[in-house]
Coordinates of C-alpha atoms in Angstrom, one line a residue:
Chain A
M1 CA 0.0 0.0 0.0
T2 CA 2.7 2.4 0.9
V3 CA 4.9 1.3 -2.0
E4 CA 2.0 1.9 -4.4
A5 CA 1.4 5.3 -2.9
S6 CA 4.9 6.5 -3.4
T7 CA 5.3 5.2 -6.9
L8 CA 2.0 6.8 -7.9
D9 CA 3.0 10.1 -6.5
I10 CA 4.5 11.3 -9.8
P11 CA 5.1 15.1 -9.7
V12 CA 2.7 16.7 -12.1
A13 CA 4.5 19.2 -14.3
V14 CA 1.4 21.3 -15.0
A15 CA 0.0 23.2 -12.0
P16 CA -3.7 22.5 -11.5
A17 CA -5.4 25.0 -13.6
G18 CA -9.1 25.8 -14.1
M19 CA -10.9 23.8 -16.8
R20 CA -11.6 26.9 -18.8
R21 CA -8.0 28.0 -18.9
R22 CA -6.9 24.6 -20.0
V23 CA -9.5 24.5 -22.8
L24 CA -8.3 27.9 -24.0
R25 CA -4.7 26.9 -23.9
R26 CA -5.5 23.8 -26.0
I27 CA -7.4 25.8 -28.5
L28 CA -4.5 28.2 -28.9
R29 CA -2.1 25.3 -29.7
N30 CA -4.3 24.3 -32.6
P31 CA -3.6 26.5 -35.7
L32 CA -6.8 25.6 -37.5
A33 CA -8.9 26.4 -34.4
V34 CA -7.0 29.7 -34.0
T35 CA -7.7 30.6 -37.6
G36 CA -11.4 29.9 -37.1
L37 CA -11.4 31.8 -33.8
V38 CA -9.7 34.9 -35.3
V39 CA -12.1 34.9 -38.3
V40 CA -15.2 34.5 -36.1
C41 CA -14.0 37.2 -33.7
V42 CA -13.3 39.6 -36.6
A43 CA -16.7 38.8 -38.1
A44 CA -18.4 39.4 -34.7
L45 CA -16.5 42.7 -34.2
L46 CA -17.5 43.8 -37.7
A47 CA -21.1 42.9 -37.0
I48 CA -21.2 44.7 -33.7
F49 CA -19.4 47.8 -34.8
A50 CA -20.9 47.9 -38.3
Q51 CA -21.8 51.6 -38.2
F52 CA -18.2 52.5 -37.4
V53 CA -16.6 50.1 -39.8
A54 CA -18.7 50.7 -42.9
P55 CA -17.4 53.6 -45.0
F56 CA -20.9 54.4 -46.3
P57 CA -24.4 54.0 -44.9
Y58 CA -25.8 50.6 -46.1
D59 CA -28.8 52.3 -47.9
Q60 CA -27.0 55.3 -49.4
V61 CA -28.0 55.2 -53.1
N62 CA -25.6 56.8 -55.7
F63 CA -27.0 56.7 -59.2
N64 CA -23.7 58.2 -60.6
E65 CA -21.8 55.0 -59.7
P66 CA -23.9 52.0 -60.5
L67 CA -22.4 48.5 -60.9
R68 CA -18.8 49.7 -60.3
P69 CA -16.2 46.9 -59.9
P70 CA -14.1 46.7 -56.7
S71 CA -11.9 49.8 -56.2
G72 CA -10.1 51.7 -53.5
T73 CA -13.3 53.6 -52.6
H74 CA -15.7 50.7 -53.0
W75 CA -13.8 47.6 -51.8
F76 CA -16.5 45.2 -52.9
G77 CA -17.8 47.4 -55.8
T78 CA -21.3 48.9 -55.9
D79 CA -24.7 47.5 -56.9
S80 CA -27.2 48.6 -59.4
F81 CA -28.2 51.5 -57.2
G82 CA -24.6 52.5 -56.6
R83 CA -24.7 51.3 -52.9
D84 CA -21.4 50.4 -51.4
Q85 CA -21.3 46.6 -51.3
F86 CA -18.6 46.5 -48.5
S87 CA -20.8 48.5 -46.2
R88 CA -23.8 46.4 -47.1
A89 CA -21.8 43.2 -46.5
V90 CA -20.7 44.5 -43.0
Y91 CA -24.3 45.2 -42.1
G92 CA -25.4 42.0 -43.7
L93 CA -23.0 40.2 -41.5
R94 CA -24.7 41.7 -38.5
A95 CA -28.0 40.1 -39.5
S96 CA -26.4 36.8 -40.3
V97 CA -24.5 36.5 -37.0
L98 CA -27.5 37.6 -35.1
V99 CA -29.9 35.1 -36.8
G100 CA -27.2 32.4 -36.6
L101 CA -26.7 32.7 -32.9
L102 CA -30.2 33.4 -31.8
S103 CA -31.7 30.5 -33.8
V104 CA -29.2 28.1 -32.3
V105 CA -29.8 29.3 -28.8
F106 CA -33.6 29.0 -29.5
S107 CA -33.3 25.4 -30.8
L108 CA -31.0 24.4 -27.9
T109 CA -33.3 26.0 -25.3
I110 CA -36.2 23.9 -26.5
G111 CA -34.5 20.9 -27.9
V112 CA -32.2 20.0 -25.0
P113 CA -34.8 19.5 -22.3
F114 CA -37.0 17.5 -24.7
G115 CA -34.1 15.3 -25.7
L116 CA -33.0 14.8 -22.0
F117 CA -36.5 13.8 -20.9
A118 CA -37.1 11.6 -24.0
G119 CA -33.8 9.7 -23.4
F120 CA -34.2 9.5 -19.6
Y121 CA -37.9 8.6 -19.3
G122 CA -38.7 5.7 -21.6
V123 CA -42.4 6.6 -21.3
L124 CA -42.0 10.0 -22.9
D125 CA -39.7 8.7 -25.6
P126 CA -42.2 7.6 -28.2
V127 CA -44.2 10.8 -27.9
V128 CA -41.2 13.1 -28.2
S129 CA -39.7 11.0 -31.0
R130 CA -42.9 11.1 -33.1
L131 CA -43.2 14.8 -32.6
T132 CA -39.6 15.2 -33.7
D133 CA -40.1 13.1 -36.8
T134 CA -43.2 15.1 -37.7
L135 CA -41.2 18.3 -37.4
L136 CA -38.4 16.8 -39.4
A137 CA -40.8 15.8 -42.2
F138 CA -42.2 19.3 -42.3
P139 CA -40.5 21.2 -45.1
F140 CA -38.4 24.0 -43.7
L141 CA -39.5 26.5 -46.4
V142 CA -43.2 25.8 -45.9
L143 CA -42.7 26.4 -42.2
A144 CA -40.9 29.6 -42.9
V145 CA -43.6 30.8 -45.3
G146 CA -46.2 30.0 -42.8
L147 CA -44.5 31.8 -40.0
A148 CA -43.8 34.8 -42.3
A149 CA -47.5 34.9 -43.1
I150 CA -48.4 35.0 -39.4
L151 CA -45.6 37.2 -38.1
G152 CA -44.6 39.1 -41.2
P153 CA -41.2 38.7 -42.7
S154 CA -38.6 39.9 -40.3
L155 CA -35.4 38.9 -38.4
T156 CA -37.5 37.4 -35.7
T157 CA -39.4 35.3 -38.2
A158 CA -36.1 34.0 -39.6
V159 CA -34.8 33.2 -36.1
I160 CA -37.9 31.3 -35.1
A161 CA -38.2 29.5 -38.5
I162 CA -34.6 28.4 -38.5
G163 CA -34.6 27.6 -34.8
V164 CA -37.7 25.4 -35.1
A165 CA -36.2 23.6 -38.1
Q166 CA -33.1 22.8 -36.0
I167 CA -35.0 21.5 -33.0
P168 CA -35.2 17.9 -34.3
G169 CA -31.5 17.6 -34.7
V170 CA -30.9 18.9 -31.2
V171 CA -33.5 16.6 -29.7
R172 CA -32.1 13.6 -31.5
V173 CA -28.5 14.3 -30.4
T174 CA -29.5 15.0 -26.8
R175 CA -31.7 11.9 -26.7
S176 CA -29.2 9.5 -28.1
E177 CA -26.5 10.9 -25.8
T178 CA -28.8 10.6 -22.8
L179 CA -29.6 7.0 -23.8
R180 CA -25.9 6.2 -24.1
L181 CA -24.9 7.9 -20.8
R182 CA -27.8 6.5 -18.9
G183 CA -26.2 3.1 -19.2
M184 CA -22.8 4.2 -18.1
D185 CA -21.2 2.8 -14.9
F186 CA -20.8 6.2 -13.4
V187 CA -24.5 6.9 -13.7
A188 CA -25.3 3.6 -12.0
A189 CA -22.8 4.5 -9.3
A190 CA -24.4 7.8 -8.8
V191 CA -27.8 6.1 -8.5
A192 CA -26.3 3.8 -5.9
G193 CA -25.0 6.8 -4.1
G194 CA -28.6 8.1 -3.7
A195 CA -28.7 10.6 -6.6
G196 CA -32.1 11.6 -7.8
D197 CA -33.2 12.2 -11.3
A198 CA -32.5 15.9 -11.3
V199 CA -28.9 15.4 -10.1
L200 CA -28.4 12.6 -12.7
L201 CA -29.6 14.8 -15.5
R202 CA -27.9 18.0 -14.4
R203 CA -24.6 16.8 -13.1
H204 CA -24.0 13.5 -14.8
I205 CA -25.8 13.3 -18.1
L206 CA -26.0 16.9 -19.4
P207 CA -22.3 17.8 -18.8
N208 CA -21.2 14.6 -20.6
A209 CA -23.5 15.4 -23.5
T210 CA -21.9 18.8 -23.9
N211 CA -19.3 17.7 -26.4
A212 CA -21.9 16.2 -28.7
L213 CA -24.0 19.4 -28.3
I214 CA -21.1 21.6 -29.2
V215 CA -20.6 19.6 -32.3
Q216 CA -24.3 19.9 -33.1
A217 CA -24.3 23.6 -32.5
T218 CA -21.1 24.0 -34.6
V219 CA -22.9 22.4 -37.5
A220 CA -26.1 24.4 -36.7
V221 CA -24.6 28.0 -36.6
P222 CA -23.2 28.0 -40.1
G223 CA -26.4 26.1 -41.2
A224 CA -28.5 28.9 -39.7
I225 CA -26.4 31.6 -41.3
I226 CA -27.0 29.9 -44.7
G227 CA -30.6 29.5 -43.7
E228 CA -30.9 33.2 -43.0
A229 CA -29.4 33.9 -46.5
V230 CA -31.9 31.6 -48.1
L231 CA -34.9 33.2 -46.3
S232 CA -33.7 36.7 -47.1
F233 CA -33.0 35.7 -50.6
L234 CA -36.7 34.6 -50.9
G235 CA -37.9 37.7 -49.1
L236 CA -39.0 35.9 -46.0
G237 CA -36.4 37.1 -43.6
V238 CA -34.8 40.6 -43.2
R239 CA -36.7 43.1 -45.4
P240 CA -34.9 45.5 -47.9
P241 CA -33.5 48.1 -47.7
T242 CA -32.0 46.5 -44.5
S243 CA -29.0 44.6 -45.7
S244 CA -28.3 40.9 -45.3
L245 CA -26.0 38.6 -47.1
G246 CA -29.0 36.7 -48.5
I247 CA -30.6 39.9 -49.8
M248 CA -27.3 40.9 -51.5
L249 CA -27.2 37.6 -53.3
A250 CA -30.9 38.0 -54.3
D251 CA -30.1 41.4 -55.7
A252 CA -27.0 40.0 -57.4
Q253 CA -28.7 37.4 -59.5
T254 CA -30.1 39.9 -62.0
F255 CA -26.6 41.3 -62.6
V256 CA -24.5 38.2 -62.6
R257 CA -23.2 39.1 -66.1
D258 CA -22.7 42.8 -65.5
G259 CA -21.6 42.8 -61.9
P260 CA -20.4 39.4 -60.8
W261 CA -18.7 40.9 -57.8
M262 CA -22.1 41.6 -56.4
A263 CA -22.5 37.8 -55.9
V264 CA -18.9 36.9 -55.3
F265 CA -18.3 39.0 -52.2
P266 CA -21.4 38.2 -50.1
G267 CA -21.1 34.6 -51.2
L268 CA -17.4 34.4 -50.1
T269 CA -18.3 36.1 -46.8
I270 CA -20.8 33.3 -46.1
V271 CA -18.4 30.6 -47.1
V272 CA -15.5 32.0 -45.0
L273 CA -17.7 32.5 -42.0
A274 CA -19.2 29.1 -42.2
L275 CA -15.8 27.5 -42.6
A276 CA -14.3 29.4 -39.7
L277 CA -17.2 28.4 -37.5
N278 CA -16.6 24.8 -38.4
L279 CA -12.9 25.0 -37.7
L280 CA -13.5 26.6 -34.4
G281 CA -16.1 24.0 -33.5
D282 CA -13.7 21.1 -34.2
G283 CA -11.0 22.8 -32.1
L284 CA -13.5 23.3 -29.3
R285 CA -14.6 19.8 -29.4
D286 CA -11.1 18.5 -29.2
A287 CA -10.2 20.9 -26.4
L288 CA -13.2 20.0 -24.3
D289 CA -12.5 16.3 -24.4
P290 CA -11.1 15.7 -20.9
R291 CA -9.8 12.3 -22.0
E292 CA -7.2 13.9 -24.1
S293 CA -5.9 16.3 -21.5
R294 CA -3.0 14.1 -20.5
S295 CA -1.0 15.9 -23.2
A296 CA -2.0 19.3 -21.8
Chain B
M1 CA -29.4 -8.9 16.2
S2 CA -27.9 -8.6 12.8
L3 CA -27.5 -5.4 10.9
L4 CA -28.8 -6.8 7.7
T5 CA -31.1 -9.8 7.6
V6 CA -32.2 -11.2 4.2
R7 CA -35.0 -13.6 4.3
D8 CA -36.6 -15.5 1.4
L9 CA -35.2 -13.1 -1.2
S10 CA -36.2 -14.0 -4.7
V11 CA -35.5 -12.1 -7.9
R12 CA -37.2 -12.8 -11.1
F13 CA -36.4 -11.1 -14.4
R14 CA -38.8 -10.9 -17.3
T15 CA -36.7 -11.4 -20.5
E16 CA -37.4 -11.9 -24.1
D17 CA -36.5 -15.6 -23.7
G18 CA -38.9 -16.0 -20.8
P19 CA -38.6 -15.6 -17.1
V20 CA -35.3 -16.1 -15.3
L21 CA -35.1 -16.8 -11.6
A22 CA -31.9 -15.1 -10.6
V23 CA -32.2 -15.4 -6.9
D24 CA -34.2 -18.2 -5.3
R25 CA -35.2 -17.7 -1.7
A26 CA -31.9 -16.5 -0.4
D27 CA -31.3 -16.2 3.4
F28 CA -28.3 -14.6 5.0
E29 CA -27.3 -12.1 7.6
V30 CA -24.6 -9.5 8.0
G31 CA -23.7 -8.5 11.5
Q32 CA -22.5 -5.1 12.7
G33 CA -19.0 -4.5 11.7
E34 CA -18.7 -7.9 10.0
V35 CA -17.1 -8.7 6.7
V36 CA -19.3 -11.2 4.9
A37 CA -18.1 -12.6 1.6
L38 CA -20.7 -13.7 -1.0
V39 CA -19.0 -16.1 -3.3
G40 CA -19.9 -18.2 -6.4
E41 CA -19.2 -18.4 -10.1
S42 CA -20.2 -15.7 -12.5
G43 CA -23.9 -15.8 -13.1
C44 CA -24.9 -17.4 -9.9
G45 CA -26.8 -14.3 -8.6
K46 CA -24.3 -12.6 -6.3
S47 CA -24.5 -9.1 -7.9
V48 CA -28.2 -9.4 -8.4
T49 CA -28.7 -10.1 -4.7
A50 CA -26.5 -7.1 -3.8
L51 CA -28.4 -4.7 -6.1
A52 CA -31.8 -6.0 -5.0
L53 CA -31.0 -5.0 -1.4
T54 CA -31.7 -1.3 -2.2
G55 CA -33.9 -1.6 -5.2
L56 CA -31.2 -0.9 -7.8
L57 CA -32.3 -3.6 -10.3
A58 CA -33.7 -2.7 -13.7
P59 CA -37.5 -2.3 -14.0
N60 CA -37.9 -5.8 -15.5
A61 CA -36.9 -7.4 -12.2
T62 CA -39.4 -8.5 -9.6
V63 CA -38.1 -8.8 -6.1
T64 CA -39.9 -10.6 -3.3
G65 CA -38.9 -11.5 0.3
N66 CA -37.6 -9.5 3.1
V67 CA -34.6 -7.3 3.5
D68 CA -34.3 -5.9 6.9
L69 CA -31.7 -3.2 7.6
D70 CA -31.6 -2.5 11.4
G71 CA -35.4 -2.8 11.7
T72 CA -36.3 -1.2 8.3
D73 CA -37.8 -3.4 5.6
L74 CA -36.0 -2.0 2.6
L75 CA -38.2 -3.8 0.0
A76 CA -41.3 -2.1 1.4
L77 CA -39.8 1.4 1.0
P78 CA -40.8 3.7 -1.8
E79 CA -38.1 4.9 -4.2
S80 CA -37.8 8.3 -2.6
R81 CA -36.9 6.8 0.8
L82 CA -34.5 4.3 -0.8
R83 CA -32.6 7.3 -2.3
N84 CA -32.0 8.6 1.1
I85 CA -30.7 5.2 2.2
R86 CA -28.4 4.6 -0.8
G87 CA -25.1 6.2 -0.2
R88 CA -26.0 7.1 3.4
D89 CA -26.8 3.8 5.1
V90 CA -25.9 1.4 2.4
A91 CA -23.0 2.4 0.0
Y92 CA -21.8 0.5 -3.0
I93 CA -18.4 0.0 -4.6
F94 CA -18.4 -1.4 -8.1
Q95 CA -16.1 -3.5 -10.1
E96 CA -15.1 -1.1 -12.7
P97 CA -13.1 1.8 -11.2
M98 CA -12.2 3.0 -14.7
T99 CA -15.7 3.8 -15.7
S100 CA -17.5 4.3 -12.4
L101 CA -16.4 8.0 -12.0
N102 CA -17.9 10.8 -14.0
P103 CA -15.2 11.9 -16.5
V104 CA -16.2 15.5 -16.6
L105 CA -16.3 16.2 -12.8
T106 CA -13.3 16.7 -10.6
I107 CA -12.7 14.1 -7.8
G108 CA -13.6 16.8 -5.2
R109 CA -16.9 17.5 -6.9
Q110 CA -17.9 13.9 -7.0
I111 CA -17.1 13.2 -3.4
G112 CA -18.7 16.5 -2.5
E113 CA -21.9 15.5 -4.3
V114 CA -22.4 12.7 -1.8
L115 CA -21.7 14.9 1.2
R116 CA -24.0 17.6 -0.1
R117 CA -26.7 15.1 -0.8
H118 CA -26.7 13.2 2.5
R119 CA -24.9 15.4 5.0
S120 CA -26.2 18.7 3.7
M121 CA -22.7 20.0 3.9
R122 CA -21.9 23.2 2.0
G123 CA -18.9 25.3 1.0
R124 CA -15.5 24.8 2.6
A125 CA -16.6 22.0 4.9
V126 CA -17.2 19.9 1.8
A127 CA -13.7 20.3 0.5
R128 CA -12.2 19.7 3.9
R129 CA -14.2 16.5 4.5
A130 CA -13.4 15.3 0.9
A131 CA -9.7 15.8 1.6
E132 CA -10.0 13.9 4.8
L133 CA -11.7 11.0 3.1
L134 CA -9.0 10.8 0.4
E135 CA -6.4 10.7 3.2
L136 CA -8.4 7.9 4.9
V137 CA -8.3 5.7 1.8
G138 CA -4.5 6.3 1.4
I139 CA -4.3 8.8 -1.4
P140 CA -1.3 11.0 -1.1
L141 CA -1.6 14.8 -1.6
P142 CA -5.3 14.8 -1.2
Q143 CA -5.6 18.5 -1.6
R144 CA -4.2 18.4 -5.1
R145 CA -6.2 15.3 -6.1
L146 CA -9.4 17.1 -5.3
G147 CA -9.0 19.3 -8.3
E148 CA -8.1 16.5 -10.7
Y149 CA -10.2 14.6 -13.1
P150 CA -10.6 10.8 -13.0
H151 CA -8.5 10.3 -16.1
Q152 CA -5.5 11.7 -14.3
L153 CA -5.6 8.8 -11.8
S154 CA -4.7 5.2 -12.1
G155 CA -7.2 2.4 -11.7
G156 CA -6.1 1.7 -8.1
M157 CA -6.4 5.4 -7.2
R158 CA -9.9 5.6 -8.8
Q159 CA -11.0 2.6 -6.8
R160 CA -9.8 4.4 -3.7
V161 CA -11.8 7.4 -4.7
M162 CA -14.8 5.2 -5.2
I163 CA -14.2 3.8 -1.7
A164 CA -13.8 7.4 -0.3
M165 CA -17.2 8.2 -1.9
A166 CA -18.7 5.1 -0.4
V167 CA -17.5 5.8 3.2
A168 CA -18.2 9.6 2.9
C169 CA -21.4 9.3 5.0
L170 CA -20.1 6.5 7.3
P171 CA -22.6 4.0 6.0
R172 CA -23.6 1.0 8.2
L173 CA -23.1 -1.3 5.3
I174 CA -20.8 -1.2 2.3
V175 CA -21.6 -3.5 -0.5
A176 CA -18.4 -4.1 -2.5
D177 CA -19.1 -5.8 -5.8
E178 CA -15.9 -7.4 -6.9
P179 CA -13.9 -4.3 -5.9
T180 CA -10.5 -5.7 -6.8
T181 CA -11.3 -7.8 -9.9
A182 CA -10.3 -5.2 -12.4
L183 CA -7.1 -4.4 -10.6
D184 CA -3.7 -6.1 -10.6
V185 CA -2.6 -8.1 -7.6
T186 CA -0.4 -5.5 -5.7
I187 CA -3.1 -2.9 -6.0
Q188 CA -5.7 -5.5 -4.9
A189 CA -3.8 -6.0 -1.7
G190 CA -3.8 -2.2 -1.1
I191 CA -7.5 -1.9 -1.7
L192 CA -8.3 -4.8 0.7
D193 CA -6.1 -3.2 3.3
V194 CA -8.2 0.0 2.9
L195 CA -11.4 -1.9 3.4
R196 CA -10.1 -3.8 6.4
H197 CA -8.8 -0.5 7.9
L198 CA -12.2 1.1 7.3
R199 CA -14.0 -1.6 9.1
D200 CA -11.8 -1.4 12.1
E201 CA -11.9 2.4 12.0
T202 CA -15.5 3.2 11.4
G203 CA -17.2 -0.1 12.4
T204 CA -19.0 -0.4 9.0
A205 CA -20.2 -3.9 7.9
I206 CA -19.0 -5.0 4.5
L207 CA -20.7 -7.4 2.1
L208 CA -18.0 -8.4 -0.2
I209 CA -19.0 -10.0 -3.5
T210 CA -16.2 -11.9 -5.1
H211 CA -15.2 -15.1 -6.9
D212 CA -11.7 -14.8 -5.6
L213 CA -11.3 -17.2 -2.7
G214 CA -7.9 -15.7 -1.9
V215 CA -9.6 -12.4 -1.2
V216 CA -12.2 -14.2 0.9
A217 CA -9.5 -15.9 3.1
D218 CA -7.8 -12.6 3.4
V219 CA -10.5 -10.3 4.7
A220 CA -13.8 -12.1 5.3
D221 CA -15.2 -13.1 8.7
R222 CA -18.0 -15.2 7.3
V223 CA -18.7 -16.7 3.9
V224 CA -22.0 -17.2 2.0
V225 CA -21.7 -19.5 -1.0
M226 CA -24.3 -19.1 -3.7
Y227 CA -25.0 -21.4 -6.6
A228 CA -27.6 -20.8 -9.4
G229 CA -29.5 -18.3 -7.3
R230 CA -29.5 -20.3 -4.0
V231 CA -27.4 -20.0 -0.9
V232 CA -25.9 -23.4 -0.7
E233 CA -23.6 -23.0 2.3
H234 CA -22.6 -20.5 4.9
S235 CA -20.2 -20.5 7.7
N236 CA -17.4 -18.6 9.3
V237 CA -14.4 -18.4 7.1
D238 CA -12.1 -20.8 8.9
A239 CA -14.7 -23.6 9.1
L240 CA -15.5 -23.2 5.5
F241 CA -12.0 -23.5 4.3
A242 CA -11.2 -26.4 6.7
H243 CA -14.4 -28.3 6.1
P244 CA -16.2 -27.4 2.9
S245 CA -19.5 -29.4 3.2
H246 CA -21.2 -28.7 -0.1
P247 CA -19.6 -30.4 -3.1
Y248 CA -19.8 -27.1 -5.0
T249 CA -17.9 -25.3 -2.3
R250 CA -15.4 -28.1 -2.4
G251 CA -15.2 -27.7 -6.1
L252 CA -14.5 -24.0 -5.8
L253 CA -11.7 -24.6 -3.3
D254 CA -10.2 -27.3 -5.5
A255 CA -10.2 -24.9 -8.4
V256 CA -7.9 -22.5 -6.6
P257 CA -4.4 -22.8 -8.1
N258 CA -2.3 -24.6 -5.5
P259 CA 1.3 -25.6 -6.1
A260 CA 1.0 -28.6 -3.8
R261 CA -1.7 -30.0 -6.1
H262 CA 0.0 -29.1 -9.3
A263 CA 1.9 -32.4 -9.1
D264 CA -1.0 -34.5 -10.1
G265 CA -1.6 -32.4 -13.2
G266 CA -3.1 -28.9 -13.7
L267 CA -6.1 -27.2 -12.2
R268 CA -9.3 -29.0 -11.2
E269 CA -12.4 -27.7 -12.7
I270 CA -16.1 -28.2 -11.9
P271 CA -17.5 -29.7 -15.1
G272 CA -20.4 -27.9 -16.8
R273 CA -21.6 -24.4 -16.2
V274 CA -24.1 -22.5 -14.1
P275 CA -27.6 -23.3 -15.4
V276 CA -30.1 -20.6 -16.2
V277 CA -33.0 -21.2 -13.7
R278 CA -36.4 -20.3 -15.0
E279 CA -38.8 -21.8 -12.5
P280 CA -38.2 -22.7 -8.8
S281 CA -37.2 -26.4 -9.1
D282 CA -37.7 -29.3 -6.7
A283 CA -34.2 -30.6 -7.4
C284 CA -30.8 -29.6 -6.2
T285 CA -29.7 -27.1 -8.8
F286 CA -26.1 -28.5 -8.6
A287 CA -27.1 -32.1 -9.2
D288 CA -26.2 -32.1 -12.9
R289 CA -22.6 -31.1 -12.1
C290 CA -22.2 -33.1 -8.9
S291 CA -20.5 -36.4 -8.8
Y292 CA -22.3 -37.4 -5.6
A293 CA -25.8 -36.8 -7.0
D294 CA -28.4 -39.5 -6.7
S295 CA -32.1 -39.8 -7.4
L296 CA -32.9 -38.0 -4.1
C297 CA -30.9 -34.9 -5.3
R298 CA -32.8 -34.8 -8.6
T299 CA -36.3 -34.9 -7.1
Q300 CA -36.1 -33.2 -3.7
R301 CA -35.0 -29.7 -2.9
P302 CA -32.4 -29.8 -0.1
L303 CA -32.8 -27.4 2.7
L304 CA -30.2 -25.1 4.2
E305 CA -29.7 -26.9 7.5
P306 CA -26.8 -27.4 9.8
W307 CA -25.6 -31.0 9.8
P308 CA -24.5 -32.5 13.1
G309 CA -21.3 -30.8 14.1
G310 CA -21.3 -28.6 11.1
H311 CA -22.5 -25.4 9.6
P312 CA -25.6 -24.8 7.4
V313 CA -25.4 -26.5 4.1
R314 CA -28.0 -27.1 1.4
C315 CA -27.1 -30.6 0.4
W316 CA -28.4 -34.2 0.8
H317 CA -25.0 -35.6 1.0
P318 CA -22.7 -33.1 2.7
L319 CA -19.1 -33.9 2.4
P320 CA -17.6 -34.6 5.9
A321 CA -19.9 -37.5 6.6
R322 CA -19.4 -39.0 3.1
Q323 CA -15.7 -38.5 3.3
G324 CA -15.6 -40.2 6.7
A325 CA -17.5 -43.1 5.4
L326 CA -15.2 -43.5 2.4
I327 CA -11.9 -43.1 4.1

């Protein structure tokens, strides 16, 4: 016993640090994740400070300079009304980021509890699963059109429509994680220690499902951003003259031949943002996995 | 008066292949501060018995009989009351230290959880008590370990943490379900030391489930032998090792590797395997594997009765008498 104790007492090189600090450190060692983080931060800052970053108001029309290619004054060129495309893209980013985040928060808020209960209480499972399937079978655009008819096209409509469309995915991931974790030894051990359902769900199941949920959210945020673009493109989301990356693409389709930059830059912005979010999500997932922290 | 008295405990499972009778009218006691070993092959109902005590079996199990813990009939209690008893009065230690701790919570949090749950401790007191517990189970640098995650500890250390959690509320009974099976031999010895030490220190009774007779000889005061869901023999540990009365117990003892017996060629096994019992039968469940079995064994259920000069055994032809006749 004493022999074992002394051999096991290996000095640990790393001082015990908080979990968050370790996660951050591990993200910072992953170049791809850092790239994603930087891009996402820049996009977030641009979105927040759009009015200071944009050289022109997003709705300032200038009929003297329609469809100008990118230049020193107009970095992303101008559209058919002579509006500065860079300024519009920056404001558009604001709508995209907002819709992306809010819709994911919305879907997690509703989907996680349902998934937990469905996975934990077998009685509820068939009900929740059938509801989820129904929602999944419901076409996203029909849902969005229906909501827009009731609420009117707006940013809120886009958030709710996209959020609702993402609920089934969240429920499924949470449910399957709950089912998996419910059978784990440490949950059985917690039950044997007198833990009630609330403690099991809150302390043992939900925290262990976090990684899967982060992955799910990582896929969902860029999906939501693209969804916002789709809705705005169809006129169901943000209304013109307010800018959004989707609206810019919608405007661009008439002028693909005369002003291809009108489509290229908003499109690139969406692609880069979605890619960066995915890289960041992968890095976060790796960094949050406590099993790999031996190397930290 | 025993701390734990189990009477007529039966456990039935409904399965897709029909009913299974996992425990068939088991009777045994565990006294205050006593270490009782529950032994038998895999699949003979040891773990099921242990889990049934506090209602930890899956919903497809039906438990009947009587489990009396110091005057309280545990089987009659509702789930909410059982939750208060689990971890506080009856604590469990499981076989798999590698997976029995929550990977995303620190050691301190997990031990603290039990203290918060049953002792209503809060704040600094929790951390202080958790550190004391780690020290009690022989973990060096307890303060630092509190902030670590399970993956940072070895298997033996994790099992010590599990034990620390089990003794956190000074339970009257610890059920240790093969606590050393997943560990290598030197670590096993350390863990057994800790259990023995705890019994001496805190006066807790231990129900030790194992198929390792070396462990039994090492720590147990009394032994309960189970076979195919039935208790077939029980006795204090010295008498059992000296005079195994049931052919099954004898078979178990003979199957232990022993250099003295290696001369006549290899290990002795008990032929066959534990049968799956579906209905309570009128025969001795061991008859099919027993070389002494006769028609009586195949038609009449033997009772668990002390034979003259011996301890209780469930056998029509207990060994000492037969051996005496033969030699």
